[in-house]
Each structure stands twice: as C-alpha cells, then as structure tokens.
C-alpha cells in the first residue's frame, strides 16, 4: 500500500512537473518580493524622513531670517531719536536674549512672508525717518521739510497683507523671497552702522550726504577690501554662517580695521570694519552693538586659526605657531558643562558632553579647509535625520566622552561632523576658550562665531602633538589657539563644525579663567 502511494506521488510529479516548477518559482518570487518590498518601503520611509528633516532645517533658517529682521528694526529704531521714543528703551546688548529652539508650532510660509514684508516696509520707513533727522540737523530745517525732500520708499504692488495672501505656497520660493528681504534690511543696517561710527569719530556730515544716507566724505570708497596680503593686520576674510551665507570680515589681529568682501561661495552683505570681541558684546555704543550683530557669523583674523602664518596655498608648508603653555605644570582638571556651585572646581574644564552628528562628505588636501555646508548649519534639530557619507542615515547622538579629547563615534576620512551643547552658567562670566582640532574647526557661541579655522598651514600643530614627547593629553592642552569669550547667565549655546581629512580626527574645547 505504501509503495502504491509513493508510485502514485511520483507519477503525479512526472505528469505535472511544469505545475510544480511554477509553484516553486512563484513561492520564491513571493518570498523575494516580500523581503525586497519591505526594503523598498523602508528605504522610502528613510528618504521621506530625510526630506522632512531638510525641509524643517530650511524652514527654521527662514524663521531665523525674519527674527533677524526684527532685530535690525529694533537696532535702527534705537539709532533714531523719534523712533526710539516710540519704541521705548529696548534691551541692551547684554540683556539680548539667546534664541533657543522654539516650543510653539512653526509659522506657515505665507505667514512668515507677510511678517517679513511688513518688517521690510517698516525698516524702509525708519531709514527714511533717520535720513530726515540727519538732514534737518545739518540744514537747520524742520524735520517735516526734510521729509518732503526725501522720496518715500518704493511702494509694493499691493499692501503686505494682500501680497502675503497671494504669495506662492512653495516653501522654497517663500524662503528665497525672505532671504532677499533680509539681505536688503541688513544692507540698511550696515549703512547706518557706518554712519554712527563716523559720527563717533567726529566726521562731519553734509546735507547731500545725509540725504543720500552715506554720511561719509565724498571720494571715500565704501566697502574697501581688507589688505588680505598674507599678514594678520587688517586682513580681509570671509566665513560661512549657520545658514550658508558669508560676509566680509573686520578687524585684524593688530587692531587695524579693514572691510572684507563676501567670502567664496557666500552671498551675505558686506561686513563692517568694526569687529566686536569674540563672543563678547563689542562695547556699549550703539554702533558697536550693530557691528556685533552684523559680524556675528564672521571671525576676524584675531579670532581665527590664521594667527599662525605661512604660504596659505601649500598644505606641505608647516606654517608657524605654538601651543599655549601652561602657567603651572599641575593644572586642576575637570570635565563638565555646568559652571557654578554645582560645577567642578577646576582650572581647566574639558567640555565633554555633546550632541554629535556625522560623518558627511568632506574634502581632501587643502580643500578640506573649505568643506561644504550641510543642514545642521542651518538649524540644530535634534530629532532630524540626514543622509551622510556613503548614504549612511545620520541621527544626532548624545556623546559623553570619558576620555580626552573628543573623538567622533564614527570616524571617517574626508568627512564633516557637527556638535552642539548648552553650557550652564550660574553667573555671567568672561572665560578663555581653548580650541584644538584635527583637522579643522569653526565654533559658534550663542550664534556668534568665535573661532574660524581655514588655515592649511597646520603641520606644526600635528607635529607638536603627535611627534614629540609631551603631556598635552594629560593636561587637557591639545590647543592651537585661545579666545576670550563672554558667557551669559543661564544657558549658552555652543556649536562647532569639524572637518577631517586623512587619518586621525579629534576636537578639543577647554575653558579656563
């Protein structure tokens, strides 16, 4: 009986071989389709997440532009007697709040455009009012008469509120329009800052100059380039900001002022020659406050790695520099991000806790000192995901380093990394920030750039830390430069960009009094 069943099964298989083959092929196909389909669905989900994160970063940057227009309006109001009276006293530079991530729902693109258009119109009116005040003083005429001689700002085709309602819904188009409005407002502030600076220096203003809004002697070139000839004094430089724009740099290491034009790849307005101190308030005068705002995304040569010099085109030129020496051979070391009664009692505090993301694609050779910008430079969104180097899916990771210095969790050559943390200060304080990086870094404190790398001649630094018998790691002293910076009471935002070329990579930030 069993042989009969086997015979029948074999006979059925021989007669229906194509049917069985078809069943096997379909089963294999369905299995592959299940797994491959799941992979495709998952890949589509990841792509959608990345696209949403990129869009969110761009939108946050657009919101920041509108906030900047509000600050520009406030600074212009303070520089006008009549406008200041209307607006009230306002906050001083020290009281200016640091912007953190918004807790409310983001504004819609059309709402942002409406707000930007209204601010742009107000800024134009304030600028006209300021010109009238200056003209009235010089010509000794009533302000109303002066206003009659100054044409009003060009009227928009339709009122701002109607234009916003009819605005294109495409976020990219809205972002581009707001970018243009913010650049125009920034140019107005730059001009006003120059006028106030000249008045502080005792330069007289003629009636024609007041009407034109130039307030400078005829024949003096505006926006003169910095010397930039390989010497630190008065050198012009450019640096990318968190939104990818650039602006000219200001004061050289020797204290000579020089205006720089927009850096390579940048689109921002020209910077003013008066550069505020790194991370500080840049003085109490209104023109100094304006200069601080204008130049917040620029580190002058005095605040950059260009404090050491060599042939800036030759990466094999070791350059000239030296690691800052310690005043004592036995420093008291600590690692934290809280300063005050709850913080470590140390003379050197290593900042060891960061949110970290990377690697993104970087460059090699001397080109690594001019790496591309990525979405984290537009906005720090800790729940965002991006495609990084080799199509890796990147997320922000919390890194609490147990050893010194800070090394990226995922080390890769020719790569770009970003770090973000918040330092807690029991009281406002001026501290020295010590920076070191393999290979290059830029640092922002409370949205102001306080350190800019970009010098290809750093082989002296790598030779000093890797090829000599030293105690730099033991003393938390892998530092290529130091900057005196100002921290506000409470939370302070710190953001860095780290670019790596070949081989090893690290970042070091140490604070000391």
XYZ file of C-alpha atoms in Angstrom:
513
model
C 0.000 0.000 0.000
C 2.828 2.381 0.844
C 4.579 1.545 -2.438
C 1.402 2.237 -4.306
C 1.107 5.716 -2.677
C 4.733 6.532 -3.489
C 4.251 5.295 -7.032
C 1.193 7.477 -7.428
C 3.010 10.547 -5.989
C 5.923 10.045 -8.340
C 3.612 9.537 -11.243
C 1.745 12.769 -10.354
C 5.022 14.692 -10.118
C 6.179 13.388 -13.504
C 2.917 14.279 -15.151
C 2.731 17.761 -13.500
C 6.388 18.789 -13.491
C 5.634 22.196 -15.012
C 2.894 22.856 -12.477
C 5.230 22.061 -9.584
C 8.011 24.169 -11.090
C 5.585 27.030 -11.456
C 4.552 26.729 -7.812
C 8.211 26.751 -6.683
C 9.048 29.746 -8.870
C 6.039 31.673 -7.590
C 6.876 30.811 -3.980
C 10.453 32.039 -4.418
C 9.210 35.156 -6.203
C 6.712 35.930 -3.455
C 9.419 35.483 -0.831
C 11.797 37.809 -2.681
C 9.011 40.296 -3.264
C 8.162 40.278 0.433
C 11.716 40.980 1.543
C 12.571 43.323 -1.316
C 9.241 45.130 -0.937
C 9.913 45.621 2.762
C 13.338 47.003 1.902
C 11.852 49.395 -0.653
C 9.189 50.553 1.803
C 11.809 51.076 4.493
C 14.061 52.972 2.062
C 11.134 55.162 1.060
C 10.383 55.875 4.722
C 14.019 56.857 5.350
C 14.055 59.100 2.288
C 10.820 60.755 3.430
C 12.280 61.312 6.925
C 15.421 62.876 5.484
C 13.423 65.084 3.122
C 11.255 66.243 6.012
C 14.329 67.000 8.150
C 15.984 69.007 5.363
C 12.765 70.952 4.839
C 12.445 71.601 8.578
C 16.026 72.891 8.779
C 15.411 75.205 5.817
C 12.169 76.460 7.343
C 13.865 77.111 10.680
C 16.556 79.100 8.870
C 13.834 81.139 7.156
C 12.197 81.836 10.527
C 15.606 82.965 11.802
C 15.877 85.446 8.934
C 12.579 87.011 9.975
C 13.793 87.181 13.586
C 16.942 88.892 12.318
C 14.802 91.461 10.519
C 13.049 92.174 13.814
C 16.442 92.773 15.490
C 17.528 95.001 12.611
C 14.373 97.053 13.007
C 14.986 97.335 16.759
C 18.598 98.496 16.287
C 17.571 101.073 13.691
C 14.842 102.363 15.997
C 17.394 102.864 18.788
C 19.534 104.981 16.440
C 16.674 107.409 15.748
C 15.554 109.863 18.420
C 11.919 109.881 17.307
C 11.748 106.135 16.643
C 13.395 105.282 19.963
C 10.805 107.375 21.767
C 8.025 105.428 20.032
C 9.577 102.028 20.558
C 10.700 102.575 24.147
C 14.087 101.997 25.707
C 14.505 98.421 24.481
C 17.029 95.883 25.677
C 20.734 96.431 25.908
C 23.178 94.079 24.214
C 23.829 92.268 27.500
C 20.090 91.738 28.031
C 19.546 90.495 24.485
C 18.090 87.024 24.841
C 19.703 83.999 23.245
C 17.317 82.238 20.881
C 16.763 78.549 21.615
C 14.614 76.040 19.767
C 11.021 77.210 19.512
C 8.485 75.390 21.641
C 5.481 76.666 19.677
C 4.311 75.394 16.303
C 6.317 76.755 13.360
C 4.736 79.542 11.344
C 3.441 78.797 7.877
C 5.467 80.079 4.887
C 2.836 82.644 3.868
C 2.618 83.909 7.441
C 6.398 84.324 7.539
C 6.410 86.156 4.209
C 3.687 88.518 5.380
C 5.700 89.263 8.518
C 8.896 89.782 6.515
C 7.183 92.135 4.067
C 5.722 94.186 6.911
C 9.120 94.378 8.622
C 10.807 95.358 5.360
C 8.335 98.191 4.855
C 8.836 99.378 8.459
C 12.639 99.273 8.079
C 12.433 101.373 4.903
C 10.282 103.929 6.716
C 12.659 104.064 9.695
C 15.625 104.555 7.346
C 13.817 107.441 5.644
C 12.973 108.967 9.011
C 16.623 108.757 10.093
C 17.760 110.476 6.892
C 15.248 113.252 7.536
C 16.569 113.723 11.090
C 20.147 113.993 9.837
C 19.184 116.427 7.085
C 17.144 118.581 9.475
C 20.157 118.888 11.799
C 22.584 119.786 9.017
C 20.336 122.202 7.097
C 18.631 123.531 10.247
C 15.165 122.981 8.854
C 12.098 121.305 10.362
C 12.053 117.557 10.006
C 8.779 117.755 8.075
C 10.514 119.891 5.423
C 13.357 117.396 5.256
C 10.899 114.538 4.758
C 9.446 116.357 1.767
C 12.887 116.325 0.114
C 13.442 112.589 0.648
C 11.369 110.359 -1.634
C 9.363 107.707 0.207
C 10.423 104.092 -0.214
C 9.048 102.400 -3.337
C 5.539 101.178 -2.772
C 4.931 97.468 -3.090
C 2.498 96.483 -5.859
C -0.061 95.521 -3.242
C -0.285 96.017 0.542
C 1.790 93.497 2.516
C -1.220 91.664 3.894
C -2.718 91.122 0.428
C 0.642 90.183 -1.083
C 1.165 87.560 1.596
C -2.246 86.019 0.944
C -1.464 85.796 -2.745
C 2.089 84.576 -2.210
C 3.191 81.275 -3.736
C 2.735 78.342 -1.391
C 6.043 76.807 -2.456
C 8.278 77.000 0.661
C 11.422 77.337 -1.494
C 10.018 80.408 -3.274
C 8.956 81.952 0.029
C 12.383 81.244 1.562
C 14.142 82.898 -1.389
C 11.941 86.000 -1.172
C 12.508 86.322 2.580
C 16.250 85.867 2.032
C 16.237 88.859 -0.350
C 14.243 90.990 2.105
C 16.603 90.110 4.956
C 19.674 90.931 2.828
C 18.152 94.315 1.953
C 17.444 95.043 5.626
C 20.982 94.012 6.564
C 22.441 96.410 3.976
C 20.399 99.208 5.550
C 21.812 98.346 8.982
C 25.388 98.219 7.625
C 24.990 101.724 6.193
C 23.553 103.037 9.458
C 26.362 101.451 11.473
C 28.954 103.139 9.278
C 27.205 106.492 9.725
C 27.163 106.172 13.519
C 30.799 105.037 13.573
C 31.862 108.078 11.564
C 29.870 110.369 13.821
C 31.588 108.847 16.845
C 34.925 109.523 15.170
C 33.952 113.138 14.523
C 33.455 113.018 10.725
C 31.171 115.831 9.598
C 28.060 115.071 7.574
C 26.989 117.290 4.681
C 23.394 117.870 3.618
C 23.832 115.868 0.424
C 25.419 113.011 2.331
C 22.573 112.999 4.847
C 20.003 112.862 2.051
C 21.807 110.029 0.285
C 22.281 108.201 3.564
C 26.018 107.777 3.002
C 27.334 110.059 5.768
C 30.916 109.792 4.583
C 33.304 112.185 2.870
C 32.970 112.238 -0.957
C 35.551 110.078 -2.678
C 35.948 107.617 0.194
C 35.289 104.186 -1.190
C 32.628 102.155 0.547
C 33.281 98.561 1.421
C 37.019 98.756 0.788
C 38.697 95.413 0.713
C 40.907 94.356 3.575
C 44.608 94.028 2.939
C 44.454 90.241 2.988
C 48.009 90.035 1.717
C 49.206 87.260 3.968
C 49.645 89.412 7.076
C 47.272 89.286 10.034
C 46.858 93.062 10.451
C 43.838 94.377 8.615
C 43.369 91.151 6.705
C 40.037 90.683 4.974
C 38.459 87.269 5.310
C 35.113 85.547 4.897
C 33.448 82.740 6.812
C 30.280 80.772 6.225
C 27.488 81.275 8.693
C 24.992 78.760 10.010
C 22.766 79.389 7.028
C 25.464 79.009 4.431
C 25.857 82.713 3.714
C 29.023 84.731 4.092
C 30.003 88.293 4.776
C 33.152 90.333 4.850
C 35.375 90.292 7.887
C 36.587 93.098 10.037
C 39.418 93.961 12.394
C 42.853 92.420 12.028
C 44.933 90.945 14.819
C 46.994 94.102 15.094
C 43.898 96.212 15.639
C 43.753 97.795 12.189
C 40.296 97.851 10.679
C 39.675 96.601 7.177
C 36.468 95.731 5.388
C 36.342 92.398 3.621
C 34.019 91.363 0.821
C 31.818 88.280 0.781
C 33.812 85.071 1.134
C 33.962 82.461 -1.593
C 30.553 80.932 -2.099
C 28.889 83.478 0.188
C 26.022 85.823 -0.541
C 25.739 87.949 2.579
C 26.074 91.711 2.875
C 29.486 93.267 3.327
C 30.778 93.308 6.856
C 31.758 96.412 8.687
C 35.333 97.181 9.620
C 34.473 97.378 13.319
C 34.538 93.868 14.728
C 33.287 93.065 18.202
C 35.319 90.917 20.544
C 34.898 87.175 20.243
C 31.659 86.222 21.888
C 31.554 89.494 23.790
C 29.288 92.475 23.417
C 31.736 94.570 21.412
C 31.347 97.702 23.526
C 28.357 99.652 24.791
C 27.899 102.135 21.942
C 25.047 101.546 19.536
C 27.386 101.285 16.559
C 29.339 98.585 18.426
C 26.125 96.686 19.127
C 25.244 96.921 15.438
C 28.734 95.722 14.479
C 28.374 92.750 16.797
C 25.110 91.771 15.118
C 26.406 92.351 11.585
C 29.592 90.352 12.141
C 28.272 87.574 14.350
C 28.955 84.906 11.694
C 32.435 86.153 10.927
C 35.593 85.525 12.876
C 38.203 88.161 12.187
C 41.843 87.069 11.816
C 42.322 87.822 15.514
C 39.647 85.183 16.235
C 40.785 82.531 13.807
C 43.480 79.950 13.274
C 45.130 82.434 10.921
C 47.045 83.724 13.891
C 49.812 81.483 12.545
C 51.018 82.107 9.041
C 52.791 80.548 6.112
C 52.148 80.060 2.418
C 48.356 79.777 2.523
C 48.263 77.737 -0.701
C 50.674 74.968 0.251
C 49.433 72.303 2.641
C 53.003 70.972 2.893
C 54.184 74.284 4.309
C 54.163 73.632 8.078
C 53.400 77.253 8.977
C 54.427 78.914 12.220
C 52.644 78.514 15.537
C 52.848 77.167 19.054
C 50.605 75.506 21.610
C 49.802 77.879 24.523
C 51.935 76.912 27.510
C 50.506 76.293 30.952
C 51.319 78.585 33.838
C 51.623 75.563 36.103
C 52.824 72.045 35.493
C 49.985 70.612 37.562
C 46.661 72.093 36.421
C 43.459 71.104 38.175
C 41.420 69.336 35.529
C 37.679 68.791 35.291
C 35.119 67.684 32.714
C 31.595 69.110 32.653
C 29.260 71.640 31.061
C 27.943 73.271 34.271
C 29.763 76.217 35.829
C 28.978 77.456 39.317
C 28.345 75.897 42.690
C 27.258 72.639 41.018
C 30.243 72.502 38.674
C 33.761 71.145 39.137
C 36.320 73.260 40.961
C 38.983 73.127 38.250
C 41.383 75.470 36.497
C 40.771 73.709 33.170
C 37.332 72.340 32.308
C 37.052 69.993 29.332
C 33.650 70.210 27.610
C 32.923 66.519 27.162
C 29.145 66.268 26.618
C 27.782 66.928 23.122
C 25.075 66.056 20.676
C 27.036 64.825 17.671
C 26.181 64.105 14.029
C 28.297 62.905 11.104
C 30.099 61.937 9.001
C 29.000 63.953 5.975
C 31.067 64.053 2.788
C 34.162 66.212 3.164
C 37.173 67.093 1.057
C 40.833 66.184 0.900
C 44.102 68.097 0.963
C 43.894 71.848 1.377
C 40.295 71.746 0.116
C 39.206 70.255 3.454
C 39.576 73.779 4.896
C 36.624 74.858 2.712
C 34.183 71.997 3.164
C 30.510 72.132 2.066
C 27.638 73.281 4.274
C 25.041 70.776 5.452
C 21.578 71.172 7.070
C 22.866 71.202 10.691
C 24.476 74.567 9.857
C 21.015 75.941 9.075
C 19.404 74.731 12.274
C 20.082 72.286 15.105
C 17.076 69.939 15.108
C 17.966 67.081 17.411
C 15.213 64.788 16.078
C 16.327 65.253 12.450
C 17.804 62.570 10.208
C 20.010 63.143 7.149
C 21.847 61.150 4.532
C 25.563 61.360 5.188
C 28.741 59.915 3.753
C 28.174 56.796 1.619
C 24.395 57.252 2.026
C 24.534 56.492 5.757
C 21.448 57.512 7.679
C 22.675 60.022 10.273
C 20.979 60.990 13.524
C 22.135 63.214 16.364
C 23.842 61.118 19.051
C 24.448 62.156 22.644
C 28.140 61.666 23.388
C 29.508 61.851 26.921
C 33.231 61.380 26.432
C 35.009 59.561 29.250
C 38.434 60.359 27.806
C 40.173 63.393 26.348
C 39.957 64.642 23.602
C 36.540 64.246 21.935
C 36.659 61.687 19.104
C 33.688 61.159 16.735
C 31.849 57.868 17.310
C 32.032 57.051 13.588
C 35.489 58.045 12.379
C 35.953 58.531 8.645
C 38.431 60.275 6.382
C 37.429 63.284 4.253
C 34.376 63.928 6.419
C 32.425 66.686 8.160
C 30.936 66.486 11.673
C 28.826 68.815 13.829
C 28.484 69.152 17.587
C 26.028 71.023 19.811
C 25.809 71.526 23.573
C 24.498 74.010 26.123
C 26.749 75.323 28.884
C 25.111 76.375 32.143
C 26.489 79.439 33.916
C 25.458 80.412 37.430
C 26.601 83.963 36.651
C 27.698 85.822 33.538
C 31.429 85.375 33.003
C 34.323 86.067 30.662
C 36.356 82.894 30.151
C 39.160 81.758 27.886
C 38.124 79.146 25.326
C 40.943 76.881 24.145
C 40.355 75.191 20.775
C 42.156 72.350 19.028
C 41.152 70.167 16.086
C 42.417 67.541 13.715
C 41.999 68.800 11.105
C 39.861 71.984 11.071
C 37.039 73.550 13.100
C 34.731 76.531 13.418
C 32.966 77.400 16.691
C 29.874 79.493 17.439
C 28.911 80.722 20.925
C 25.321 81.931 21.254
C 25.047 82.182 17.439
C 28.248 84.247 17.151
C 31.333 82.793 15.517
C 34.229 82.926 17.967
C 36.704 80.681 16.178
C 37.325 80.089 12.473
C 39.824 77.616 11.119
C 40.660 77.502 7.446
C 44.457 77.710 7.595
C 46.118 74.953 5.600
C 49.490 75.504 7.300
C 48.835 73.433 10.428
C 51.526 70.787 10.179
C 53.370 72.469 13.048
C 50.376 71.617 15.277
C 50.199 67.972 14.243
C 53.972 67.563 14.628
C 53.824 69.104 18.097
C 51.054 66.837 19.410
C 51.849 63.586 17.584
C 55.617 63.503 17.093
C 57.037 64.956 20.302
C 57.291 63.737 23.862
C 54.656 65.887 25.571
C 51.942 65.944 28.231
C 49.291 67.733 26.200
C 46.651 64.997 26.561
C 47.302 64.677 30.283
C 46.940 68.446 30.783
C 43.903 68.947 28.511
C 46.122 71.086 26.316
C 45.676 69.908 22.702
C 45.048 73.528 21.795
C 46.098 75.520 18.755
C 44.680 78.839 19.987
C 42.722 80.637 22.704
C 39.893 83.176 22.666
C 38.462 85.330 25.451
C 34.684 84.940 25.225
C 31.616 86.144 27.101
C 29.052 83.743 28.581
C 25.618 84.895 29.670
C 23.969 83.841 32.898
C 21.984 80.644 32.420
C 22.046 78.598 29.205
C 24.596 79.255 26.493
C 24.561 77.571 23.082
C 27.800 76.162 21.664
C 28.005 74.746 18.132
C 31.001 73.501 16.178
C 31.821 72.196 12.724
C 34.684 69.716 12.467
C 36.298 68.843 9.116
C 38.629 65.858 8.828
C 40.987 64.916 6.028
C 43.184 61.815 6.243
C 43.846 59.598 9.225
C 43.079 60.751 12.796
C 40.355 63.119 13.963
C 39.506 64.868 17.246
C 38.027 68.048 18.686
C 39.065 69.775 21.910
C 37.327 72.568 23.801
C 38.662 73.548 27.224
C 37.556 76.547 29.300
C 39.688 78.336 31.844
C 39.681 81.630 33.717
